[in-house]
PDB file of C-alpha atoms and ligand atoms in Angstrom:
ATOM      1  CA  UNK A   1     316.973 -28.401  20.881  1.00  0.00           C
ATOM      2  CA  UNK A   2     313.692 -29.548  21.050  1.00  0.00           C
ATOM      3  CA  UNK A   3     311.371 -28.981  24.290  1.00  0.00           C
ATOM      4  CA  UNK A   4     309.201 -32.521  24.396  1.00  0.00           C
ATOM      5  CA  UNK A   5     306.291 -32.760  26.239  1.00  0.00           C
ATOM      6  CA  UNK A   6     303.785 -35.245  25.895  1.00  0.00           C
ATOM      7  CA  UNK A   7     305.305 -39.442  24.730  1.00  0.00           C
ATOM      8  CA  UNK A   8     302.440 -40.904  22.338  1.00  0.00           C
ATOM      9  CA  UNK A   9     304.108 -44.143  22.242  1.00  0.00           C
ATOM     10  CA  UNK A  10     304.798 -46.459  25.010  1.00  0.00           C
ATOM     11  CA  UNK A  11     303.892 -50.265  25.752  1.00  0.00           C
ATOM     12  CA  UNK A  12     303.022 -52.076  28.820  1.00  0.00           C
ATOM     13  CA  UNK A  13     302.698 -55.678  30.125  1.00  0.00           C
ATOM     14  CA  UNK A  14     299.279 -55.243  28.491  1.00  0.00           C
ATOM     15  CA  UNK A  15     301.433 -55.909  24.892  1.00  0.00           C
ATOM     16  CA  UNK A  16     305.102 -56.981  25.945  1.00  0.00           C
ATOM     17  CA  UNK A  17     305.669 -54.108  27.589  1.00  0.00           C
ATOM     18  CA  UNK A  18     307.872 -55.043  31.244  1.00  0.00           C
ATOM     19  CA  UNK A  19     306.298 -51.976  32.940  1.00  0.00           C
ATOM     20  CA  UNK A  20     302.571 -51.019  34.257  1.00  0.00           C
ATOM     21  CA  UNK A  21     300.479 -48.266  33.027  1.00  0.00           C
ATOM     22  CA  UNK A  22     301.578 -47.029  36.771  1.00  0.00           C
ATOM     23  CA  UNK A  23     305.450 -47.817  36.205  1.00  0.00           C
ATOM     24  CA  UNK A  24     305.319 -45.555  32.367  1.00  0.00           C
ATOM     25  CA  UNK A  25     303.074 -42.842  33.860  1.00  0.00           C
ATOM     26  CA  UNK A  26     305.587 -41.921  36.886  1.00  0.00           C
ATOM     27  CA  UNK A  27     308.501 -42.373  34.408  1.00  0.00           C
ATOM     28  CA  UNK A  28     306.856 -39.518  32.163  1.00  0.00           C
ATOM     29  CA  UNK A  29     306.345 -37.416  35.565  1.00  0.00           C
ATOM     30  CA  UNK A  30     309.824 -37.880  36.139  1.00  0.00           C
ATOM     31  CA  UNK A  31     310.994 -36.444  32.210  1.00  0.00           C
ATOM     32  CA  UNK A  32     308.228 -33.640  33.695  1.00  0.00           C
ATOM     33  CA  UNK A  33     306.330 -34.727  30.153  1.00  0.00           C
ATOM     34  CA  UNK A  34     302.704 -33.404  30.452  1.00  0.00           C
ATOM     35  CA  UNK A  35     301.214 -36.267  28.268  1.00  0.00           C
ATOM     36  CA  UNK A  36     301.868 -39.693  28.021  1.00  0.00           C
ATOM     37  CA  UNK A  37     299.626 -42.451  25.746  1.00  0.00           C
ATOM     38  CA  UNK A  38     299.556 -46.193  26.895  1.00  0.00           C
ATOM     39  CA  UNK A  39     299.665 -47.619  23.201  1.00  0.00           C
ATOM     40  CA  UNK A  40     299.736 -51.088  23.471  1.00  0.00           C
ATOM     41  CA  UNK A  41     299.556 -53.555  20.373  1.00  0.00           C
ATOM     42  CA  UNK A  42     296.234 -54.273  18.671  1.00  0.00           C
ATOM     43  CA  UNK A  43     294.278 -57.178  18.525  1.00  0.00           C
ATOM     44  CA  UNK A  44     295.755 -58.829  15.863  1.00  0.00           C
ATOM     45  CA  UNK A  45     299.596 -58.691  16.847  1.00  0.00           C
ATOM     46  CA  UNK A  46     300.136 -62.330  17.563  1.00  0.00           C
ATOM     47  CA  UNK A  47     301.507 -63.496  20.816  1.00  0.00           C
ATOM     48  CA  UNK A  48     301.296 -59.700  22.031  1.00  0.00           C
ATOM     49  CA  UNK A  49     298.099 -58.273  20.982  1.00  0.00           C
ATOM     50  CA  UNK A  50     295.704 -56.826  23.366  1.00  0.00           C
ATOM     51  CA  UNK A  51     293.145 -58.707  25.193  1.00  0.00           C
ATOM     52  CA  UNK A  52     289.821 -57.473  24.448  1.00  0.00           C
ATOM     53  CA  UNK A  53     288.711 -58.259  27.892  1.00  0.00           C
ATOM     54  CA  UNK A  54     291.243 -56.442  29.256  1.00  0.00           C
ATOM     55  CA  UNK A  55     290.160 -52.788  27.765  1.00  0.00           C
ATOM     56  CA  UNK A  56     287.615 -51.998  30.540  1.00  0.00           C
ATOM     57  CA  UNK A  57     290.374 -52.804  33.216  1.00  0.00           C
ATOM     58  CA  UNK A  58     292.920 -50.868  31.554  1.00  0.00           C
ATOM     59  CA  UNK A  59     290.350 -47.911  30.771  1.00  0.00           C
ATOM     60  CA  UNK A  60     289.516 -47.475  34.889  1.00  0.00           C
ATOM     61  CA  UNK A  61     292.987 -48.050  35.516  1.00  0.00           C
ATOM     62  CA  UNK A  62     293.393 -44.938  33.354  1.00  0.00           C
ATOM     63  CA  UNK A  63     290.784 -42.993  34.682  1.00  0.00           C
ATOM     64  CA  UNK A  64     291.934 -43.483  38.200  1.00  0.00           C
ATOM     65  CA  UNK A  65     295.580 -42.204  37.124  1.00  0.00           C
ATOM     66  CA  UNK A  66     294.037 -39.469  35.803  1.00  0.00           C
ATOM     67  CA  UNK A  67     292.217 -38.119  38.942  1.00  0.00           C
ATOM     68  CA  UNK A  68     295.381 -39.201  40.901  1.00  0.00           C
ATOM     69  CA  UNK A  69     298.007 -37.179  38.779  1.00  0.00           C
ATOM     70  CA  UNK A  70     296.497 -33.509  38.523  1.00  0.00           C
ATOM     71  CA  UNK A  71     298.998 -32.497  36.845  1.00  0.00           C
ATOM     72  CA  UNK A  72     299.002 -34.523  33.573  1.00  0.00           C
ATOM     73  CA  UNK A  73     297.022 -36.356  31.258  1.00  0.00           C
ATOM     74  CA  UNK A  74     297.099 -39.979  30.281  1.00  0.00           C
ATOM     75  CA  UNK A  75     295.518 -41.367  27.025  1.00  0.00           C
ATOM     76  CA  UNK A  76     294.290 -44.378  26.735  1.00  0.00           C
ATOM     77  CA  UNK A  77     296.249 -45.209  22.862  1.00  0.00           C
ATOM     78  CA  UNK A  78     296.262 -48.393  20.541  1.00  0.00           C
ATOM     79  CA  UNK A  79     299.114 -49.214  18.454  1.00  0.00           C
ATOM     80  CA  UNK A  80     296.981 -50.826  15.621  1.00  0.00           C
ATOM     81  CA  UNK A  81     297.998 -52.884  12.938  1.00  0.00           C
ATOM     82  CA  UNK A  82     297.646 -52.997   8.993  1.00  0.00           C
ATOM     83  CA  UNK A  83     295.832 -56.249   8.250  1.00  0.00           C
ATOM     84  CA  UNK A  84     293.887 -55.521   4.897  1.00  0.00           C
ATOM     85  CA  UNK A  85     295.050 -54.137   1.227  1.00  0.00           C
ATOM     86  CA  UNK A  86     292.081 -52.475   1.473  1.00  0.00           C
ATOM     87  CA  UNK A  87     293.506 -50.144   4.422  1.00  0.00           C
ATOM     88  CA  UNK A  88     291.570 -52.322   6.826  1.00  0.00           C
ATOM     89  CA  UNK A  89     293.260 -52.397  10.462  1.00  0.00           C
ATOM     90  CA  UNK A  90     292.239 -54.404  13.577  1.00  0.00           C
ATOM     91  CA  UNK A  91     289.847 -52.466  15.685  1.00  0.00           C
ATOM     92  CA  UNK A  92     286.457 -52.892  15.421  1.00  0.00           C
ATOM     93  CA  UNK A  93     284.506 -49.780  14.135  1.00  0.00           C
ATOM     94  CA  UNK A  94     281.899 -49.969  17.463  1.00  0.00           C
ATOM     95  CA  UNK A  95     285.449 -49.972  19.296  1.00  0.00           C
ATOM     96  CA  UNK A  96     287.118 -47.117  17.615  1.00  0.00           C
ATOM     97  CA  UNK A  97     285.717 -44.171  19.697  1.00  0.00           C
ATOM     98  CA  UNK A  98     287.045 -46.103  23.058  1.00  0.00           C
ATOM     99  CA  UNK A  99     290.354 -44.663  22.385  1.00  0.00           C
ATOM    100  CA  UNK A 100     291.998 -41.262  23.142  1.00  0.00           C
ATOM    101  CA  UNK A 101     294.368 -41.939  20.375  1.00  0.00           C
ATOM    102  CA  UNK A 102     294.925 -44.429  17.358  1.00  0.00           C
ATOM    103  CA  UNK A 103     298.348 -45.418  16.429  1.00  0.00           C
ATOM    104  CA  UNK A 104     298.679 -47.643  13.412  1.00  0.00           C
ATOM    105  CA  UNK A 105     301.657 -49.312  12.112  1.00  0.00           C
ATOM    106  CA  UNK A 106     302.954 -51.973  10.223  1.00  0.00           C
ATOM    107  CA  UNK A 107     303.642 -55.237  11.827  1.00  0.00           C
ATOM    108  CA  UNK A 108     304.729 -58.357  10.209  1.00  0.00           C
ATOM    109  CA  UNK A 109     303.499 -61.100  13.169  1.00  0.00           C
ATOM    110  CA  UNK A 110     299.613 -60.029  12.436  1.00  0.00           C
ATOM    111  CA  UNK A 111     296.540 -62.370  11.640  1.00  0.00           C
ATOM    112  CA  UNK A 112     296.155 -60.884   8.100  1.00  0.00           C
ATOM    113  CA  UNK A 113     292.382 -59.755   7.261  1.00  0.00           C
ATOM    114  CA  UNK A 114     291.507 -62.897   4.724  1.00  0.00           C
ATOM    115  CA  UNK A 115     294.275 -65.598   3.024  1.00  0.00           C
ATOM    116  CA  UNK A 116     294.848 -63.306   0.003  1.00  0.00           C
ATOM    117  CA  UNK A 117     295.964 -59.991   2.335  1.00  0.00           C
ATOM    118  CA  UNK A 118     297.648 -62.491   4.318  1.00  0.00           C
ATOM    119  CA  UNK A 119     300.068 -63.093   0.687  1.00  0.00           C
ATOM    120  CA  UNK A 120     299.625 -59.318  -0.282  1.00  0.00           C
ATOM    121  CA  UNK A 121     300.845 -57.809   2.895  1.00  0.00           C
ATOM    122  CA  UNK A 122     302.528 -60.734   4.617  1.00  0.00           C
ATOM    123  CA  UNK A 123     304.274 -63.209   2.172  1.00  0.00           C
ATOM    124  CA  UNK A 124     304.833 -60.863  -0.850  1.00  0.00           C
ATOM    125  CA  UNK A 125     306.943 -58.286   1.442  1.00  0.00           C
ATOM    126  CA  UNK A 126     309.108 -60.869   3.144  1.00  0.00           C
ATOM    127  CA  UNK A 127     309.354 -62.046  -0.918  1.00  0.00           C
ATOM    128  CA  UNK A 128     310.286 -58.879  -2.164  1.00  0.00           C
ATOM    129  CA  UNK A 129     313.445 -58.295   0.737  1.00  0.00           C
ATOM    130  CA  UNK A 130     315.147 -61.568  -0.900  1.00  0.00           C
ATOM    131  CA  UNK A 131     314.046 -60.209  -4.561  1.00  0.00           C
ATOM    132  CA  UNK A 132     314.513 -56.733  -5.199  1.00  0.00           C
ATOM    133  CA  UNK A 133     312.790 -57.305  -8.399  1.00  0.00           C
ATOM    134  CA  UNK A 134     309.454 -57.076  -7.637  1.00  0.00           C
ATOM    135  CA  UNK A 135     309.514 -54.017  -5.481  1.00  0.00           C
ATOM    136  CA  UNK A 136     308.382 -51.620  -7.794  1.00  0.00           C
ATOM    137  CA  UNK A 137     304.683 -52.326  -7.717  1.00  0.00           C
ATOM    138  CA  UNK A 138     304.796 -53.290  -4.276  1.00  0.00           C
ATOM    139  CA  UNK A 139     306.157 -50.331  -2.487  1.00  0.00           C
ATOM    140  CA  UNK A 140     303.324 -48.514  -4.802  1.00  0.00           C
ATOM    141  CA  UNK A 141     300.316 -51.339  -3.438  1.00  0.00           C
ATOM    142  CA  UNK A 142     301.691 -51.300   0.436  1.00  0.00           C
ATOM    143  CA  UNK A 143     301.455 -47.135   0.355  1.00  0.00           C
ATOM    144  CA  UNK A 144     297.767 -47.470  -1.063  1.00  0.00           C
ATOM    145  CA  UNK A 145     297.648 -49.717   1.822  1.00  0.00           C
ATOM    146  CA  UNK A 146     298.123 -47.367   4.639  1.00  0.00           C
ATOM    147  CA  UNK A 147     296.729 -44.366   2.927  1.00  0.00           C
ATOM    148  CA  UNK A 148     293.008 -46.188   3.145  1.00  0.00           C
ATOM    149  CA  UNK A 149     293.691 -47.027   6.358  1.00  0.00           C
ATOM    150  CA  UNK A 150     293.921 -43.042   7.205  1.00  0.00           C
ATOM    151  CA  UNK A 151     291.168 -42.950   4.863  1.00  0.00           C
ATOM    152  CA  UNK A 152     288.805 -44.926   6.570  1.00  0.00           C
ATOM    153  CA  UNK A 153     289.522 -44.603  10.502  1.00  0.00           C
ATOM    154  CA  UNK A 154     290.650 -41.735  12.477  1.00  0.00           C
ATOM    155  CA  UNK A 155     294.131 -42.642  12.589  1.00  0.00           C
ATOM    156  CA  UNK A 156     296.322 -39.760  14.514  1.00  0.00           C
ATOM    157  CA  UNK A 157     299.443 -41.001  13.804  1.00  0.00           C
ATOM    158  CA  UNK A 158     301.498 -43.571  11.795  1.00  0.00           C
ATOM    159  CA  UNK A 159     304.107 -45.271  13.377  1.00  0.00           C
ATOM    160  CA  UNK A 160     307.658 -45.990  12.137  1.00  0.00           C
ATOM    161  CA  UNK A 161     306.660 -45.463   8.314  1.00  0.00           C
ATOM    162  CA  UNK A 162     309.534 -47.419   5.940  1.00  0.00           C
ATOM    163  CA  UNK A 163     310.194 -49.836   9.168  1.00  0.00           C
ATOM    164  CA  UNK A 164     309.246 -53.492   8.053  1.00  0.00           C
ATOM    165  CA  UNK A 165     307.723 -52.170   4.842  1.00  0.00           C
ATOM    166  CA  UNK A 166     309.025 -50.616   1.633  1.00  0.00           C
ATOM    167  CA  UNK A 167     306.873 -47.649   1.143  1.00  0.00           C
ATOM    168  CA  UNK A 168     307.002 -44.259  -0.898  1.00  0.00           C
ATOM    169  CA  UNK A 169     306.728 -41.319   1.649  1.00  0.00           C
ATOM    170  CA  UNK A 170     306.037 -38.765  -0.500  1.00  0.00           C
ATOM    171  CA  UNK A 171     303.091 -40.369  -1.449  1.00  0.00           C
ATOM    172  CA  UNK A 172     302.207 -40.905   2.232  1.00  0.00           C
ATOM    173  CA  UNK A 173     302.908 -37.760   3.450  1.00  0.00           C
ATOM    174  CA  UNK A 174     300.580 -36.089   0.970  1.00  0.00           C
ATOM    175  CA  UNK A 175     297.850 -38.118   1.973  1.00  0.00           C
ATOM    176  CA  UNK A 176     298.727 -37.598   5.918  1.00  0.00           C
ATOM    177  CA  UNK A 177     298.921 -33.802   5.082  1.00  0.00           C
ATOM    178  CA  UNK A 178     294.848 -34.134   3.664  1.00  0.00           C
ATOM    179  CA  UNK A 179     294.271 -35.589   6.967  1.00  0.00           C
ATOM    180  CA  UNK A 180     296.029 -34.290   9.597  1.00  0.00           C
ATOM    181  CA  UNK A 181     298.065 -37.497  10.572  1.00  0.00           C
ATOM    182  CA  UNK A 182     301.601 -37.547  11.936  1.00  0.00           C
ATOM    183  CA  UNK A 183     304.188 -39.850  10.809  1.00  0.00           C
ATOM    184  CA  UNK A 184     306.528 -40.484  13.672  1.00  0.00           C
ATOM    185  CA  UNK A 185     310.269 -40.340  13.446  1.00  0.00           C
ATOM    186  CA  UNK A 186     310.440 -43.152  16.283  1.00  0.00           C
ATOM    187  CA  UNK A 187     313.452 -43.604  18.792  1.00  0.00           C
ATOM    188  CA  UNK A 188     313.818 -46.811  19.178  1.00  0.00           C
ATOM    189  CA  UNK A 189     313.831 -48.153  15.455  1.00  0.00           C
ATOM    190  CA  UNK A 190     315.565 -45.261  13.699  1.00  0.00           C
ATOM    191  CA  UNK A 191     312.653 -44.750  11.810  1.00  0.00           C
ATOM    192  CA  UNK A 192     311.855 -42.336   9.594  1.00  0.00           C
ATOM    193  CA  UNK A 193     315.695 -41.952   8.609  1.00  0.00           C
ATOM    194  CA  UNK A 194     316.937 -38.412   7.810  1.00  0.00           C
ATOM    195  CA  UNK A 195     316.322 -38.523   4.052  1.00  0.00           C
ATOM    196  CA  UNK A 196     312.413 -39.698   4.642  1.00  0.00           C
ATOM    197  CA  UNK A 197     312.273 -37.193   7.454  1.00  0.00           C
ATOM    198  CA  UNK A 198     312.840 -34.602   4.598  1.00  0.00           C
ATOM    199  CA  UNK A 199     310.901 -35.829   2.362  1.00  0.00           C
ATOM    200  CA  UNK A 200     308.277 -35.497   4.631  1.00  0.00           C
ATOM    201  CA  UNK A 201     309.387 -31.915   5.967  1.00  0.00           C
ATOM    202  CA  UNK A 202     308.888 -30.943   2.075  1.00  0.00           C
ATOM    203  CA  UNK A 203     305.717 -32.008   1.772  1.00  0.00           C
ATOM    204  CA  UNK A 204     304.233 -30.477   5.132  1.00  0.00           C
ATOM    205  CA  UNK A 205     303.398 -33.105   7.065  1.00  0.00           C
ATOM    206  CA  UNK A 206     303.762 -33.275  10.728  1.00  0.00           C
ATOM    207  CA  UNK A 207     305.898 -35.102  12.785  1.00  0.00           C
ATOM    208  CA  UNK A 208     305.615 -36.811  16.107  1.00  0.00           C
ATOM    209  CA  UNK A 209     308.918 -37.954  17.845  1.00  0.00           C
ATOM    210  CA  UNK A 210     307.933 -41.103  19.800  1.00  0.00           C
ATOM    211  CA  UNK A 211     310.116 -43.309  22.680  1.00  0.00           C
ATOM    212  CA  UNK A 212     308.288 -46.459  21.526  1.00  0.00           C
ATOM    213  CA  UNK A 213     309.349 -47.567  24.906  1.00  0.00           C
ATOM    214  CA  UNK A 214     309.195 -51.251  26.282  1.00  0.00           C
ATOM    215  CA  UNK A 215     310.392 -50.631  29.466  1.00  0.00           C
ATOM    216  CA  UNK A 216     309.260 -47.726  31.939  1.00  0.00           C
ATOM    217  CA  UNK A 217     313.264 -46.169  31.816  1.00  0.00           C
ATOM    218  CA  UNK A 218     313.013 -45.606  27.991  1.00  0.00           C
ATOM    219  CA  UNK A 219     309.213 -43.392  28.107  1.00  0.00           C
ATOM    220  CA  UNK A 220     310.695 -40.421  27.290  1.00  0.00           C
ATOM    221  CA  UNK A 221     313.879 -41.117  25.813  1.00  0.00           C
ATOM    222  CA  UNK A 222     313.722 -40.046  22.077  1.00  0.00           C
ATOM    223  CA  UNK A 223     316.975 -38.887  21.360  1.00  0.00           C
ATOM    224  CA  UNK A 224     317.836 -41.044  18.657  1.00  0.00           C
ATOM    225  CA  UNK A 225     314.279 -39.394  16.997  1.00  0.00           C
ATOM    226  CA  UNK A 226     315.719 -35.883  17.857  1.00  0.00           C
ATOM    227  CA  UNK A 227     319.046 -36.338  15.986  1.00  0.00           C
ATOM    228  CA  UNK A 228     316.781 -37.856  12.782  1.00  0.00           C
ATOM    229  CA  UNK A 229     314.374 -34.085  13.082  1.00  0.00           C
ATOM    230  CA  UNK A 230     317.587 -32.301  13.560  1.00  0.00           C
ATOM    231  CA  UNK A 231     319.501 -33.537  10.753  1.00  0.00           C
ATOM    232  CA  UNK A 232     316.866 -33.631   8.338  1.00  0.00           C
ATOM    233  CA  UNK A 233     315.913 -29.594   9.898  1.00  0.00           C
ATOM    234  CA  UNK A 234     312.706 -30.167  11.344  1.00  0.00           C
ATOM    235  CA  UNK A 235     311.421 -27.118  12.799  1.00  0.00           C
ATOM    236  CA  UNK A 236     310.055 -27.723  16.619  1.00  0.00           C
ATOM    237  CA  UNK A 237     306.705 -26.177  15.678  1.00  0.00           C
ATOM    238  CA  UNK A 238     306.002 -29.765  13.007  1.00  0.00           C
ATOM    239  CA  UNK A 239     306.547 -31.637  16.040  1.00  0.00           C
ATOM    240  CA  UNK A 240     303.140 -32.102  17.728  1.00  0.00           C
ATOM    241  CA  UNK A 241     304.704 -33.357  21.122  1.00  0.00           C
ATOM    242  CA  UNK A 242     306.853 -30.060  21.313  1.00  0.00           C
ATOM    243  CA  UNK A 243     306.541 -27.458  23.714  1.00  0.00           C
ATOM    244  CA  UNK A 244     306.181 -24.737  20.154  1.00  0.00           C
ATOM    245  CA  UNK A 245     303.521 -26.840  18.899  1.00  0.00           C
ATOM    246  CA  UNK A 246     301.236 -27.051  21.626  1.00  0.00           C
ATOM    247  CA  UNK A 247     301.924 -23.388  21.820  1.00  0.00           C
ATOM    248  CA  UNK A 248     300.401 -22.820  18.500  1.00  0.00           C
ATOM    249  CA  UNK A 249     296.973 -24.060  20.440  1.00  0.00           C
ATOM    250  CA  UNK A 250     296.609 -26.219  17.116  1.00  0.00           C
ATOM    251  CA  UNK A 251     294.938 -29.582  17.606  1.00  0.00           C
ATOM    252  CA  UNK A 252     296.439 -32.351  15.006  1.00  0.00           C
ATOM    253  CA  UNK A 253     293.640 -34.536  15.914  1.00  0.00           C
TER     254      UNK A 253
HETATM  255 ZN1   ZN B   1     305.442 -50.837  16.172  1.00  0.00          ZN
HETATM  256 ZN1   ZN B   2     305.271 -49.782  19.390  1.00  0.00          ZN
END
């Protein structure tokens, strides 16, 4: 069994989350997590992408949590999104260090970078689910994709990896390996699936085992992710929100 402590993935009403920062942060006291991230969607995410004006607001409402609850730490996250080939994603570089932690994912309701990512990324993938035929060189471009995107910004995790885009995780988790990233096995889509999550166990990457929670009652709840690390034999100490890894004093960051 695995001994979780710490939830790196949870939306609020700040994305389309139904819960306040307030609402997921005593949920997490009440699963006696010590960490808990407020990752909300980035800018781009149409409809439920993060208000730029709202970042100071949700920053002090952070803060103040923070000096409230003693007894554990809140991050102020970001679930970004892909929006370039060229691995760009849609935080601004002067914004980057006003996170605690950067999630970044794949999303397909994003304002693509320029018209031609917008067909790369966008049009070409929903394409190639009605025509297997062109996946080859596809799955190859989209894994490029992400792997300048850890390239280029300091990128902690990656979240739901296959989900919404055909991608070769070996590949990936080679490149997260170089760079210390985690590639989530996340509860609420089922992604990674066992046979990725061994892929990536071969190659030595490490795993985070996220809620992805939209309402306060699921922070915390992961145990679709912990049947995915079990199956596939995922030792706790890959799991950087485990009690073993954070015993290891190891910082994946
Ligand atoms: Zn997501
Ligand atoms: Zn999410």
């Amino acid at each position: 069994m695995y001994n979780i402590v710490a939830d790196y993935h949870t939306h609020t009403i700040y994305s389309h989350g139904k819960g306040t920062i307030l609402d997921n942060v005593e949920a997490a006291r009440k699963k006696r997590l010590k960490k808990i991230a407020i990752t909300d969607h980035g800018f781009s995410h149409i409809g439920f992408g993060l208000a730029r004006g709202n970042l100071p607001k949700i920053k002090d409402e952070i803060k103040r949590l923070n000096d409230r609850f003693g007894d554990m730490e809140i991050l102020l996250g970001i679930e970004s999104n892909l929006v370039g080939m060229d691995g760009e994603i849609d935080i601004p570089e002067d914004m980057l260090d006003s996170f605690d932690i950067i999630l970044m994912g794949f999303h397909k309701a994003v304002w693509p970078h320029s018209l031609k990512d917008g067909w790369d990324l966008l049009a070409r993938n929903a394409l190639a689910a009605i025509m297997p035929g062109m996946s080859e060189q596809l799955r190859h471009q989209n894994t490029m994709a992400i792997i300048r995107a850890i390239e280029r910004y300091p990128i902690d995790i990656i979240t739901h990896p296959g989900a919404k885009i055909d991608i070769d995780t070996k590949e990936l988790a080679r490149a997260a390996v170089k760079k210390n990233v985690a590639l989530e096995i996340n509860a609420s889509h089922g992604f990674m699936t066992v046979e990725y999550a061994k892929i990536a166990l071969n190659e030595g990457a490490l795993i985070v085992i996220s809620s992805d929670a939209h309402t306060p009652d699921r922070v915390g709840v992961m145990d679709k992710g912990f049947e995915v690390a079990k199956a596939a034999g995922i030792p706790p100490e890959r799991i950087i929100n485990t009690k073993e890894y954070d015993q290891l004093e190891k910082n994946w960051k």
